[in-house]
Coordinates of C-alpha atoms and ligand atoms in Angstrom, one line a residue:
M1 CA 109.1 79.4 62.7
Q2 CA 106.5 81.4 64.3
E3 CA 107.8 83.8 66.9
V4 CA 106.5 83.5 70.5
K5 CA 105.2 86.5 72.2
E6 CA 105.8 87.6 75.7
F7 CA 103.0 88.2 78.0
K8 CA 102.5 91.7 78.9
P9 CA 100.0 92.1 81.1
N10 CA 97.9 95.1 81.7
I11 CA 97.6 96.4 85.0
V12 CA 95.4 99.0 86.2
A13 CA 96.4 100.5 90.1
F14 CA 93.9 102.8 91.2
C15 CA 96.3 105.0 93.6
C16 CA 94.8 107.5 96.2
N17 CA 96.2 111.1 95.9
W18 CA 97.2 111.5 99.2
C19 CA 99.7 108.5 99.9
S20 CA 100.0 105.6 96.8
Y21 CA 100.2 108.2 94.3
A22 CA 103.0 109.9 96.5
G23 CA 104.8 106.8 97.3
A24 CA 104.6 105.9 93.3
D25 CA 106.3 109.6 92.5
L26 CA 108.5 108.8 95.3
A27 CA 109.4 105.3 93.7
G28 CA 109.8 107.1 90.4
S29 CA 112.2 109.7 92.1
S30 CA 114.6 107.3 93.8
R31 CA 114.8 105.2 90.9
L32 CA 113.0 102.0 92.1
S33 CA 111.8 100.0 89.2
Y34 CA 108.3 98.7 88.6
P35 CA 106.5 97.3 85.4
A36 CA 106.0 99.7 82.7
D37 CA 102.9 97.6 82.1
V38 CA 101.4 99.5 85.3
K39 CA 98.9 102.4 84.4
I40 CA 98.4 104.2 87.6
I41 CA 94.7 105.9 87.9
R42 CA 95.0 108.7 90.4
V43 CA 91.8 108.9 92.8
P44 CA 91.3 111.0 95.4
C45 CA 91.0 108.3 97.9
S46 CA 90.6 104.4 97.7
G47 CA 87.0 104.8 98.9
R48 CA 86.3 106.5 95.7
V49 CA 87.4 103.5 93.5
N50 CA 83.5 102.1 92.9
P51 CA 83.5 98.4 92.0
M52 CA 82.1 99.2 88.5
F53 CA 85.4 100.7 88.1
I54 CA 87.2 97.4 88.6
L55 CA 84.6 95.4 86.4
K56 CA 85.1 98.1 83.4
A57 CA 88.7 97.7 83.6
F58 CA 88.4 93.9 83.5
E59 CA 86.3 94.5 80.5
K60 CA 88.3 96.9 78.7
G61 CA 91.3 94.1 78.8
A62 CA 92.7 94.5 82.5
D63 CA 94.5 91.4 83.4
G64 CA 95.1 92.5 87.1
V65 CA 93.7 95.3 88.9
I66 CA 94.9 97.0 92.3
I67 CA 93.9 99.4 94.9
C68 CA 96.3 101.2 96.7
G69 CA 95.8 103.6 99.6
C70 CA 96.7 105.1 103.0
H71 CA 97.5 102.7 105.8
P72 CA 94.4 102.0 107.8
G73 CA 94.3 104.9 110.2
D74 CA 95.9 107.2 108.0
C75 CA 93.0 108.1 105.6
H76 CA 93.2 111.4 104.4
Y77 CA 89.3 111.3 104.5
N78 CA 89.1 109.3 107.7
T79 CA 87.4 106.0 106.7
G80 CA 87.9 106.0 102.9
N81 CA 90.0 102.9 103.1
F82 CA 87.8 101.0 105.2
Y83 CA 84.7 101.6 103.1
A84 CA 87.2 100.8 99.6
R85 CA 88.4 97.2 102.1
R86 CA 84.7 96.2 102.9
R87 CA 83.8 97.0 99.2
M88 CA 86.3 94.6 98.2
T89 CA 85.6 91.7 100.2
L90 CA 82.2 91.6 98.5
L91 CA 83.6 92.0 95.1
Y92 CA 86.0 89.3 95.8
S93 CA 83.3 86.6 96.0
M94 CA 81.4 88.2 93.3
L95 CA 84.8 87.8 90.8
D96 CA 84.6 84.5 92.3
Y97 CA 81.6 83.7 91.1
M98 CA 82.2 85.3 87.8
G99 CA 85.4 83.2 87.1
I100 CA 87.8 85.6 87.6
E101 CA 90.5 84.6 89.7
K102 CA 91.4 85.8 93.4
G103 CA 94.5 86.9 92.5
R104 CA 93.8 89.4 89.9
T105 CA 92.7 91.9 92.4
R106 CA 94.4 93.3 95.2
V107 CA 94.4 96.1 97.9
E108 CA 97.6 97.4 99.2
W109 CA 98.3 100.0 101.9
V110 CA 101.3 101.9 101.0
S111 CA 102.5 105.2 102.5
A112 CA 103.8 108.7 100.9
A113 CA 107.4 107.1 102.1
E114 CA 107.1 103.7 100.9
G115 CA 108.4 104.3 97.8
A116 CA 110.6 101.0 98.0
K117 CA 107.1 99.0 99.3
F118 CA 105.4 100.4 96.2
S119 CA 107.9 99.0 93.6
N120 CA 107.8 95.7 95.6
V121 CA 103.9 95.5 95.5
M122 CA 104.0 96.2 91.7
N123 CA 106.4 93.8 90.8
K124 CA 105.1 91.2 93.0
F125 CA 101.4 91.6 91.4
C126 CA 103.0 92.0 88.2
G127 CA 104.7 88.8 88.3
D128 CA 101.5 87.0 90.0
I129 CA 99.5 88.1 86.8
K130 CA 101.9 87.0 84.5
E131 CA 101.3 83.5 86.1
L132 CA 97.7 83.7 85.9
G133 CA 98.2 84.7 82.1
E134 CA 95.6 86.6 80.2
C135 CA 92.4 87.4 81.9
V136 CA 89.5 86.5 79.4
K137 CA 86.2 86.4 81.3
L138 CA 85.2 89.6 80.7
G139 CA 86.7 90.8 78.2
D140 CA 84.9 92.8 75.8
I141 CA 85.7 91.6 72.1
R142 CA 85.8 95.4 70.8
C143 CA 88.3 96.5 73.0
K144 CA 90.6 93.6 71.5
D145 CA 93.1 94.3 68.7
Ligands
LIG201 FE1 94.2 107.6 100.9 FE2 91.6 107.6 101.9 S1 93.1 109.4 101.2 S2 92.8 105.9 101.3

């Protein structure tokens, strides 16, 4: 009898240095759990996330990509998160055109004091990606096992 493998999604989380990364840190030091499938990439600001980073993540095998930044009005660089939000709105329609479900990308605002929110957001996102299953649309077969 063949063993059924549990689907473990690859999730990439771009977290801004000033709020969300500190929120992830707080979640860790408060012993709040979030899935180990989440790979955090620290960026100076959510506005630093180029849409190409997201497409590249999908190409390299990510099943979901989330951008976390400071709450609107709290960005360390004043307007970075507004740019991120605007870019993502455009990217959603492009991803939709490419056949990548909208639920596979998300933008969330998590402050440095919101460790619990970070944990909840990651658990929810991971659950949603598990429901969607593996993302095969952009996958580069050279990156697969
Ligand atoms: Fe956090 Fe800009 S510094 S979103």
